[in-house]
Amino acid sequence: MLNICFYKILAALRLVSAKKLKKLEQQRNYQIISASEYFNKEWYLAHNGDVRNAGVDPVWHYLEHGWKEDRECTPLFDGSEYLRRHPDVCKAGVNPLVHYELVGKYEKEKPVVAARHDSKDTSYNDMESLKLQIDRHSIVSFDIFDTLLLRPYVRPVDLFEHLGRLYGLKDFKDKRIRAEKEARRINSQKEDITLEDIYRQLPPSWHCLREKEMALEAKVLQANEEMRQVFHYARKQRKRIIIVSDMYLPADFLVRALKKNGFDGFEKLYVSSEVQKGKGKTLFNHILVDLDEVPQNILHIGDNLSSDYKKPISLGISAFYYRKVFDIFVCRNIKAAAFWERNKSFEASVLLMSLAIFNHHHREIVYWRRLGYEYGGPVCYWYLSWIEQELKNKKFDDIIFVARDGYTLKKIFGIFGRRKLRTHYIYASCQLFINSFLDDAIEDHRTLALINAYKDSDAEINHVSHILQSEDSAREYVIGNYGKFAGLCRQSFREYKKYIARQKIIGKNIAIVDTITGAASSLKLLKAALP
């Protein structure tokens, strides 16, 4: 194996370049992963179809990319969990398996097995195992929230924050939470409460929000595609299906929400607030009596470890603990987990849960497309939110998004931007600026680009474009033919002004959105061309 320490000494003495040292380190790390008992080429290719289809060396892929994308090298080693335990290694950008082989195992640290079954488990729920359990039971019971249906919030109470924002009630979330606690205190003799009980604790002027809360619930709830497949599998196997939920929402609302999202054909719905029995207390006892069934015939599926798993198990009912979509997401994505720990705002809640649901439904999506959802979209959203705040107290008539960087930004801004503000997508490239302003092109050493732009307009310019190779020689030629180029630039600018006039930017106060360079050529061009 390569002696990297020796080469580091040579690099320090400047006898070996940094580029050479990095290449040697890559070669050593490649050898380490290839020889490790915790990396299996066949397993890696079998579980990463995109790598297999691309014909890429699996060792090289995991070394350079796979660990950064939270891919497992084998079920015997969880790189994401190793980095979570060693934040210094993560910060240094070191491949976790390389670090373990070089350092971890000599410190007698045991490798973290990827297929765990605790709260830090990064593996997905085993649907094939669940289907086998369904086959062995005559009745299948499903929980609703975080099992069959998903909300786009990490915390359920963020729905109250959302409702408050929609209707301009800044303190609605806190008062709604307190109202529920007070309703439970007043009705402590009951196992559960209703939505009516909760709203009785709120001011009468807010009672109209009860219907609006249910309307928002209906709007944001979406099917868990994975569980919808399991639900229909149970129906296809002619199992009796029941729905069981600890919830204050009325049963008729839940039936509509379930049917809207493709969950139809169930035999009964048991809601704690309707039967006044909670899952963690006597609801399952009630179900056994109501169905007149022995516990061994029933399989319950839900996400709450206590009320959906331990409670039914204690009564002899079979249970499948369905790990929450968000829990799996943050266990597989250490950056998302760290972000949530630092920022538990409403915006972060919606962003991360939306990403969790997206990743849950699109597990095989390629890395680069996922990058757009996880980073590109959020960055654009926050940037445009900042722009919206900047514009809020200022009297702008038009906002220009400069091509091509502004293409996606304009589309997103159109979704939530101010409706009275006229938006425009305008071409104002650096090349257009060079074509229009001769003195700036000369001063900024852009004469080669100028010659190339006008080579089709003049036979002589076309001829010299194949001869001139340096900026200095091009600059000398342009200055020597200043009059010719000045005329071409004036004509280009006249045409550009006609283009701007067609865009109907008629306001007195104009905002410009551009990813700007030091030259600020787009801004200079627009300021010169606008009325």
Coordinates of C-alpha atoms in Angstrom, one line a residue:
M1 CA 0.0 0.0 0.0
L2 CA 1.2 3.5 -0.8
N3 CA 3.1 5.3 1.9
I4 CA 1.2 8.6 2.0
C5 CA 3.1 10.0 5.0
F6 CA 6.3 9.8 2.9
Y7 CA 4.6 11.7 0.1
K8 CA 3.2 14.3 2.4
I9 CA 6.7 15.0 3.6
L10 CA 7.8 15.4 0.0
A11 CA 4.8 17.7 -0.6
A12 CA 5.7 19.8 2.4
L13 CA 9.2 20.2 0.9
R14 CA 7.6 21.0 -2.4
L15 CA 9.3 18.0 -4.0
V16 CA 5.8 16.6 -4.9
S17 CA 2.9 18.8 -6.1
A18 CA -0.4 18.9 -4.3
K19 CA -2.1 17.5 -7.4
K20 CA 0.2 14.5 -7.3
L21 CA -0.3 14.0 -3.6
K22 CA -4.1 14.0 -4.1
K23 CA -3.9 11.5 -6.9
L24 CA -1.7 9.2 -4.7
E25 CA -4.2 9.5 -1.8
Q26 CA -7.0 8.5 -4.2
Q27 CA -5.1 5.5 -5.3
R28 CA -4.5 4.4 -1.7
N29 CA -8.1 5.0 -0.7
Y30 CA -9.3 3.0 -3.7
Q31 CA -7.1 0.1 -2.6
I32 CA -8.5 0.4 1.0
I33 CA -12.1 0.2 -0.1
S34 CA -11.4 -2.6 -2.6
A35 CA -9.7 -4.7 0.0
S36 CA -12.2 -4.0 2.8
E37 CA -14.5 -6.8 4.1
Y38 CA -17.2 -4.1 4.4
F39 CA -17.4 -3.4 0.7
N40 CA -19.0 -5.8 -1.8
K41 CA -18.8 -4.9 -5.5
E42 CA -21.6 -7.2 -6.5
W43 CA -23.9 -6.0 -3.7
Y44 CA -23.2 -2.4 -4.5
L45 CA -24.0 -2.8 -8.2
A46 CA -27.2 -4.9 -7.4
H47 CA -28.5 -2.1 -5.2
N48 CA -27.5 0.9 -7.4
G49 CA -28.9 0.3 -10.8
D50 CA -27.7 3.7 -12.2
V51 CA -24.1 2.8 -11.4
R52 CA -24.5 -0.7 -12.9
N53 CA -26.2 0.7 -16.1
A54 CA -23.5 3.3 -16.5
G55 CA -20.8 0.7 -16.4
V56 CA -18.9 2.6 -13.7
D57 CA -16.4 1.0 -11.4
P58 CA -18.3 0.4 -8.1
V59 CA -15.2 1.0 -5.9
W60 CA -14.4 4.3 -7.6
H61 CA -18.1 5.4 -7.5
Y62 CA -18.5 4.7 -3.7
L63 CA -15.1 6.4 -3.0
E64 CA -15.9 9.6 -5.0
H65 CA -19.7 9.9 -4.9
G66 CA -21.6 7.1 -3.3
W67 CA -20.9 7.9 0.4
K68 CA -21.8 11.6 -0.3
E69 CA -25.1 10.4 -1.7
D70 CA -25.8 8.3 1.5
R71 CA -25.5 5.1 -0.4
E72 CA -24.6 2.0 1.6
C73 CA -21.5 0.0 0.6
T74 CA -22.9 -3.2 2.2
P75 CA -25.5 -3.9 4.9
L76 CA -22.5 -4.5 7.2
F77 CA -21.4 -0.8 7.3
D78 CA -23.6 2.3 7.6
G79 CA -21.4 5.2 6.3
S80 CA -24.0 7.9 7.2
E81 CA -24.3 6.7 10.8
Y82 CA -20.5 6.5 11.1
L83 CA -20.3 10.2 9.9
R84 CA -23.0 11.1 12.4
R85 CA -20.9 9.7 15.2
H86 CA -17.8 11.4 13.9
P87 CA -18.7 14.9 12.8
D88 CA -15.0 15.8 12.5
V89 CA -14.7 13.1 9.8
C90 CA -17.8 14.5 8.0
K91 CA -16.4 18.0 8.2
A92 CA -13.1 17.0 6.8
G93 CA -14.8 15.3 3.8
V94 CA -13.3 11.9 4.4
N95 CA -14.9 8.8 3.0
P96 CA -16.3 7.0 6.1
L97 CA -15.2 3.5 5.2
V98 CA -11.6 4.7 4.5
H99 CA -11.5 6.4 7.9
Y100 CA -12.8 3.3 9.6
E101 CA -10.2 1.1 7.9
L102 CA -7.4 3.6 8.7
V103 CA -8.5 4.7 12.2
G104 CA -11.8 3.4 13.5
K105 CA -11.0 -0.3 13.6
Y106 CA -7.7 0.2 15.3
E107 CA -9.5 2.1 18.0
K108 CA -11.6 -1.0 18.4
E109 CA -14.7 0.7 17.2
K110 CA -17.4 -1.7 15.9
P111 CA -18.8 -1.0 12.5
V112 CA -22.4 0.1 12.4
V113 CA -24.6 -2.4 10.6
A114 CA -26.8 -0.7 8.1
A115 CA -29.9 -2.8 8.6
R116 CA -30.8 -1.7 12.1
H117 CA -34.3 -1.6 13.6
D118 CA -34.1 1.2 16.1
S119 CA -34.9 5.0 15.9
K120 CA -31.6 5.5 13.9
D121 CA -32.5 2.8 11.3
T122 CA -31.7 4.1 7.8
S123 CA -33.4 1.1 6.0
Y124 CA -36.8 1.5 4.4
N125 CA -39.8 -0.4 5.8
D126 CA -39.8 -4.1 4.6
M127 CA -43.0 -4.2 2.4
E128 CA -42.4 -7.8 1.3
S129 CA -42.3 -8.9 4.9
L130 CA -45.5 -7.0 5.6
K131 CA -47.2 -8.7 2.7
L132 CA -46.3 -12.1 4.1
Q133 CA -47.8 -11.1 7.4
I134 CA -51.0 -9.9 5.6
D135 CA -51.2 -13.3 3.9
R136 CA -51.3 -15.0 7.4
H137 CA -54.2 -12.9 8.8
S138 CA -57.9 -12.6 7.9
I139 CA -58.3 -8.9 9.1
V140 CA -55.9 -6.1 8.4
S141 CA -56.1 -2.9 10.4
F142 CA -54.5 0.4 9.2
D143 CA -53.6 3.6 11.1
I144 CA -54.3 6.8 9.1
F145 CA -51.9 9.7 9.8
D146 CA -48.2 9.1 9.0
T147 CA -49.2 5.6 7.7
L148 CA -51.9 5.8 5.0
L149 CA -52.0 9.6 4.7
L150 CA -49.1 12.1 5.0
R151 CA -49.1 15.8 5.8
P152 CA -46.4 18.2 4.4
Y153 CA -45.2 19.1 7.9
V154 CA -42.7 17.6 10.2
R155 CA -44.9 18.5 13.2
P156 CA -48.7 18.1 13.0
V157 CA -49.1 21.4 14.8
D158 CA -47.5 23.2 11.9
L159 CA -50.9 22.9 10.2
F160 CA -52.2 25.4 12.8
E161 CA -49.3 27.8 11.9
H162 CA -50.2 27.4 8.2
L163 CA -53.9 28.2 9.0
G164 CA -52.9 31.2 11.1
R165 CA -50.8 32.6 8.3
L166 CA -53.5 32.1 5.7
Y167 CA -55.9 34.2 7.7
G168 CA -53.5 36.7 9.3
L169 CA -53.8 35.3 12.9
K170 CA -50.2 35.4 14.2
D171 CA -51.1 33.7 17.6
F172 CA -53.5 31.1 16.3
K173 CA -51.1 28.2 16.6
D174 CA -50.3 28.8 20.2
K175 CA -54.0 29.4 21.2
R176 CA -55.1 26.3 19.2
I177 CA -52.5 24.2 21.1
R178 CA -53.6 25.6 24.4
A179 CA -57.3 25.1 23.6
E180 CA -56.6 21.4 22.9
K181 CA -54.8 20.9 26.2
E182 CA -57.6 22.7 28.1
A183 CA -60.2 20.6 26.3
R184 CA -58.4 17.4 27.4
R185 CA -58.1 18.7 31.0
I186 CA -61.8 19.5 31.2
N187 CA -62.8 16.2 29.6
S188 CA -60.2 14.1 31.5
Q189 CA -62.9 11.5 32.2
K190 CA -63.1 10.7 28.5
E191 CA -60.5 8.8 26.6
D192 CA -60.5 11.3 23.8
I193 CA -62.0 14.6 22.7
T194 CA -63.6 16.0 19.5
L195 CA -62.8 19.0 17.4
E196 CA -65.9 20.6 18.8
D197 CA -64.6 20.2 22.3
I198 CA -61.4 22.0 21.2
Y199 CA -63.1 24.9 19.5
R200 CA -65.3 25.5 22.6
Q201 CA -62.1 26.7 24.3
L202 CA -61.4 29.3 21.6
P203 CA -63.0 32.8 21.3
P204 CA -66.4 32.7 19.5
S205 CA -65.1 34.8 16.7
W206 CA -62.7 32.0 15.8
H207 CA -65.3 29.2 15.7
C208 CA -65.6 29.7 12.0
L209 CA -62.0 28.4 11.7
R210 CA -63.1 24.9 12.6
E211 CA -64.4 24.4 9.0
K212 CA -61.4 26.1 7.6
E213 CA -59.1 23.8 9.6
M214 CA -60.8 20.8 8.1
A215 CA -60.6 22.3 4.6
L216 CA -56.9 22.8 5.0
E217 CA -56.4 19.3 6.3
A218 CA -58.3 18.0 3.2
K219 CA -56.2 20.1 0.9
V220 CA -52.7 19.1 2.2
L221 CA -53.3 15.4 3.0
Q222 CA -51.8 13.1 0.5
A223 CA -51.6 9.4 0.0
N224 CA -48.6 7.4 1.1
E225 CA -48.0 5.6 -2.2
E226 CA -46.1 2.8 -0.6
M227 CA -49.0 2.1 1.8
R228 CA -51.6 2.5 -0.9
Q229 CA -50.0 -0.4 -2.7
V230 CA -50.1 -2.5 0.5
F231 CA -53.7 -1.5 1.1
H232 CA -54.7 -2.6 -2.4
Y233 CA -52.7 -5.8 -2.0
A234 CA -54.8 -6.6 1.1
R235 CA -57.9 -6.0 -0.8
K236 CA -56.8 -8.2 -3.7
Q237 CA -56.1 -11.0 -1.2
R238 CA -59.8 -10.5 0.0
K239 CA -58.8 -9.5 3.5
R240 CA -61.2 -7.7 5.7
I241 CA -59.9 -4.2 6.1
I242 CA -60.5 -1.8 9.0
I243 CA -59.2 1.6 9.8
V244 CA -58.2 2.7 13.3
S245 CA -57.2 6.2 14.3
D246 CA -56.5 8.3 17.4
M247 CA -58.0 11.5 16.1
Y248 CA -60.2 14.4 17.1
L249 CA -61.5 14.9 13.5
P250 CA -64.9 13.5 12.7
A251 CA -65.3 10.1 11.1
D252 CA -67.2 11.4 8.0
F253 CA -64.3 13.8 7.3
L254 CA -61.7 11.0 7.6
V255 CA -63.8 8.7 5.3
R256 CA -63.9 11.4 2.6
A257 CA -60.1 12.1 3.0
L258 CA -59.3 8.4 2.7
K259 CA -61.5 7.9 -0.4
K260 CA -60.1 11.0 -2.1
N261 CA -56.6 9.5 -1.8
G262 CA -57.5 6.1 -3.1
F263 CA -58.3 4.2 0.1
D264 CA -61.7 2.7 -0.4
G265 CA -63.5 -0.6 0.3
F266 CA -62.7 -0.9 4.0
E267 CA -65.2 -2.5 6.2
K268 CA -65.2 -0.2 9.3
L269 CA -63.5 3.0 10.6
Y270 CA -62.8 3.3 14.3
V271 CA -62.0 6.8 15.4
S272 CA -61.1 7.5 19.1
S273 CA -63.1 10.7 19.3
E274 CA -66.2 9.0 18.0
V275 CA -66.2 5.9 20.2
Q276 CA -64.5 7.7 23.1
K277 CA -61.8 5.1 23.3
G278 CA -58.1 5.7 22.6
K279 CA -55.7 3.3 20.9
G280 CA -53.3 3.4 23.9
K281 CA -56.2 2.5 26.2
T282 CA -59.3 0.4 25.3
L283 CA -59.9 1.0 21.6
F284 CA -58.4 -2.3 20.5
N285 CA -60.4 -4.1 23.2
H286 CA -63.5 -2.5 21.8
I287 CA -62.6 -3.6 18.3
L288 CA -62.2 -7.2 19.3
V289 CA -65.6 -7.2 20.9
D290 CA -67.2 -5.3 18.0
L291 CA -65.8 -7.7 15.4
D292 CA -66.3 -10.7 17.6
E293 CA -62.8 -12.0 16.5
V294 CA -59.9 -13.6 18.2
P295 CA -56.8 -11.4 18.4
Q296 CA -54.6 -13.8 16.4
N297 CA -56.7 -13.1 13.2
I298 CA -55.9 -9.4 13.2
L299 CA -52.8 -7.6 11.9
H300 CA -52.5 -3.9 12.8
I301 CA -50.2 -1.5 10.9
G302 CA -49.2 1.9 12.3
D303 CA -46.4 4.3 13.0
N304 CA -46.7 4.8 16.8
L305 CA -44.4 2.4 18.6
S306 CA -46.5 2.5 21.8
S307 CA -50.2 2.6 20.6
D308 CA -49.8 1.0 17.2
Y309 CA -47.3 -1.8 18.1
K310 CA -46.8 -2.4 21.8
K311 CA -50.5 -2.0 22.8
P312 CA -52.0 -4.5 20.2
I313 CA -49.1 -6.9 20.8
S314 CA -50.1 -6.9 24.6
L315 CA -53.6 -8.0 23.6
G316 CA -52.4 -10.8 21.3
I317 CA -53.0 -8.8 18.1
S318 CA -50.2 -9.1 15.5
A319 CA -48.6 -5.7 14.7
F320 CA -46.3 -4.2 12.1
Y321 CA -44.4 -1.1 13.2
Y322 CA -44.3 1.3 10.2
R323 CA -41.4 3.7 10.7
K324 CA -42.3 7.3 9.8
V325 CA -41.3 8.7 6.4
F326 CA -39.5 11.6 8.0
D327 CA -37.6 9.5 10.5
I328 CA -36.1 7.4 7.7
F329 CA -35.3 10.5 5.6
V330 CA -33.3 12.3 8.4
C331 CA -31.5 9.0 9.3
R332 CA -30.4 8.7 5.7
N333 CA -29.6 12.4 5.2
I334 CA -27.2 13.7 7.9
K335 CA -27.3 17.2 6.4
A336 CA -31.1 17.4 6.6
A337 CA -30.9 16.1 10.2
A338 CA -28.4 18.8 11.1
F339 CA -30.5 21.5 9.4
W340 CA -33.6 20.5 11.3
E341 CA -31.7 20.5 14.6
R342 CA -30.5 24.1 13.9
N343 CA -33.7 25.5 12.4
K344 CA -37.1 24.2 13.4
S345 CA -39.1 26.9 11.8
F346 CA -42.4 26.5 9.9
E347 CA -40.6 26.9 6.6
A348 CA -38.0 24.2 7.5
S349 CA -40.8 21.9 8.6
V350 CA -42.6 22.2 5.2
L351 CA -39.3 22.0 3.2
L352 CA -37.9 18.9 4.9
M353 CA -41.2 17.0 5.1
S354 CA -41.8 17.8 1.4
L355 CA -38.3 16.5 0.6
A356 CA -38.9 13.4 2.8
I357 CA -42.1 12.6 0.9
F358 CA -40.5 13.2 -2.5
N359 CA -37.5 10.9 -1.6
H360 CA -39.9 8.3 -0.2
H361 CA -41.9 8.2 -3.5
H362 CA -38.8 8.5 -5.7
R363 CA -36.1 6.3 -4.2
E364 CA -34.5 5.4 -7.5
I365 CA -34.2 9.0 -8.8
V366 CA -30.8 9.9 -10.0
Y367 CA -28.5 12.0 -7.8
W368 CA -28.4 15.1 -10.0
R369 CA -32.2 15.4 -10.3
R370 CA -32.6 14.9 -6.6
L371 CA -30.0 17.7 -6.1
G372 CA -32.4 20.1 -7.7
Y373 CA -35.2 19.2 -5.4
E374 CA -33.0 19.2 -2.2
Y375 CA -30.9 22.2 -2.9
G376 CA -31.8 24.1 -6.1
G377 CA -35.5 24.5 -5.3
P378 CA -35.0 25.6 -1.6
V379 CA -32.3 28.1 -2.5
C380 CA -34.5 29.6 -5.2
Y381 CA -37.5 29.7 -2.8
W382 CA -35.6 31.5 -0.1
Y383 CA -33.9 33.9 -2.5
L384 CA -37.2 34.9 -4.0
S385 CA -38.8 35.1 -0.5
W386 CA -36.1 37.7 0.3
I387 CA -36.8 39.6 -2.9
E388 CA -40.6 39.6 -2.0
Q389 CA -39.7 41.1 1.4
E390 CA -37.5 43.7 -0.3
L391 CA -40.3 44.7 -2.6
K392 CA -43.0 44.8 0.0
N393 CA -42.6 48.3 1.2
K394 CA -41.2 49.8 -2.0
K395 CA -43.2 51.1 -5.0
F396 CA -42.0 49.1 -7.9
D397 CA -44.0 48.8 -11.2
D398 CA -41.9 46.2 -13.1
I399 CA -39.5 43.5 -12.2
I400 CA -37.0 42.1 -14.8
F401 CA -35.5 38.6 -14.6
V402 CA -32.4 38.5 -16.7
A403 CA -32.0 35.5 -19.0
R404 CA -31.0 32.7 -18.7
D405 CA -30.4 32.5 -14.9
G406 CA -33.8 34.3 -14.4
Y407 CA -35.9 31.7 -16.2
T408 CA -36.6 29.4 -13.3
L409 CA -36.6 32.3 -10.8
K410 CA -39.4 34.1 -12.8
K411 CA -41.5 31.0 -12.9
I412 CA -41.2 30.5 -9.1
F413 CA -41.8 34.2 -8.4
G414 CA -45.0 34.0 -10.5
I415 CA -46.4 31.4 -8.0
F416 CA -46.2 33.5 -4.9
G417 CA -45.0 37.0 -6.0
R418 CA -47.1 40.1 -5.9
R419 CA -49.8 40.0 -8.6
K420 CA -49.8 43.8 -9.3
L421 CA -46.1 43.8 -10.2
R422 CA -45.5 43.2 -14.0
T423 CA -42.8 40.6 -14.5
H424 CA -40.5 40.3 -17.6
Y425 CA -37.9 37.8 -18.8
I426 CA -35.3 39.8 -20.7
Y427 CA -32.1 38.8 -22.6
A428 CA -29.2 41.0 -21.4
S429 CA -26.2 38.8 -21.8
C430 CA -22.5 39.9 -21.5
Q431 CA -22.2 39.2 -25.3
L432 CA -25.1 41.6 -26.1
F433 CA -23.3 44.2 -23.9
I434 CA -20.0 43.7 -25.8
N435 CA -21.8 43.9 -29.1
S436 CA -23.3 47.3 -28.1
F437 CA -20.6 49.2 -26.3
L438 CA -17.3 49.3 -28.2
D439 CA -15.3 51.3 -25.6
D440 CA -16.2 48.9 -22.8
A441 CA -15.3 45.9 -25.0
I442 CA -11.8 47.4 -25.6
E443 CA -11.4 48.4 -21.9
D444 CA -12.6 45.0 -20.6
H445 CA -10.3 43.1 -23.0
R446 CA -13.3 41.5 -24.9
T447 CA -12.2 42.3 -28.4
L448 CA -11.8 38.7 -29.5
A449 CA -15.4 38.1 -28.5
L450 CA -16.4 41.3 -30.4
I451 CA -14.6 40.1 -33.6
N452 CA -16.3 36.7 -33.4
A453 CA -19.7 38.3 -33.0
Y454 CA -19.3 40.4 -36.2
K455 CA -17.4 38.0 -38.4
D456 CA -20.6 37.1 -40.3
S457 CA -21.3 40.8 -40.9
D458 CA -18.1 41.8 -42.7
A459 CA -15.8 39.7 -45.0
E460 CA -12.6 41.3 -43.7
I461 CA -13.6 40.7 -40.1
N462 CA -14.4 37.1 -41.0
H463 CA -11.0 36.7 -42.5
V464 CA -9.0 38.1 -39.6
S465 CA -11.1 36.1 -37.1
H466 CA -9.3 33.0 -38.3
I467 CA -5.9 34.6 -38.0
L468 CA -6.0 36.6 -34.7
Q469 CA -5.3 34.3 -31.8
S470 CA -4.5 36.7 -28.8
E471 CA -6.5 39.4 -27.1
D472 CA -3.7 41.9 -27.7
S473 CA -3.6 41.4 -31.5
A474 CA -7.4 41.5 -31.6
R475 CA -7.5 44.7 -29.5
E476 CA -5.0 46.3 -31.9
Y477 CA -7.1 45.4 -34.9
V478 CA -10.3 46.7 -33.4
I479 CA -8.7 50.0 -32.4
G480 CA -7.2 50.3 -35.9
N481 CA -10.7 49.8 -37.4
Y482 CA -12.6 51.8 -34.7
G483 CA -15.0 53.5 -37.1
K484 CA -16.2 50.2 -38.6
F485 CA -16.7 48.5 -35.2
A486 CA -18.4 51.7 -33.8
G487 CA -21.0 51.6 -36.6
L488 CA -21.7 47.9 -36.0
C489 CA -22.0 48.5 -32.2
R490 CA -24.4 51.4 -32.7
Q491 CA -26.6 49.2 -35.0
S492 CA -26.6 46.4 -32.5
F493 CA -27.7 48.8 -29.7
R494 CA -30.5 50.2 -31.9
E495 CA -31.8 46.7 -32.5
Y496 CA -31.5 45.9 -28.8
K497 CA -33.5 49.0 -27.9
K498 CA -36.2 47.9 -30.3
Y499 CA -36.3 44.5 -28.6
I500 CA -36.6 46.2 -25.1
A501 CA -39.4 48.5 -26.4
R502 CA -41.4 45.4 -27.5
Q503 CA -41.3 44.1 -23.9
K504 CA -43.5 47.0 -22.7
I505 CA -41.6 47.8 -19.6
I506 CA -43.5 51.0 -18.9
G507 CA -43.1 51.6 -15.1
K508 CA -41.1 54.4 -13.6
N509 CA -39.6 52.1 -10.9
I510 CA -38.0 48.9 -12.1
A511 CA -36.3 46.1 -10.2
I512 CA -33.8 43.8 -11.9
V513 CA -33.0 40.3 -10.7
D514 CA -29.7 38.9 -12.1
T515 CA -26.9 36.6 -10.9
I516 CA -24.3 39.3 -11.4
T517 CA -20.6 39.2 -12.2
G518 CA -18.0 41.8 -11.3
A519 CA -18.4 43.4 -14.7
A520 CA -22.2 44.0 -14.1
S521 CA -22.6 44.1 -17.9
S522 CA -26.3 43.1 -17.9
L523 CA -27.2 45.9 -15.5
K524 CA -25.2 48.4 -17.6
L525 CA -26.9 47.3 -20.8
L526 CA -30.4 47.4 -19.3
K527 CA -29.9 50.8 -17.7
A528 CA -28.7 52.2 -21.1
A529 CA -31.6 50.6 -23.1
L530 CA -34.6 51.2 -20.8
P531 CA -36.6 54.4 -21.2

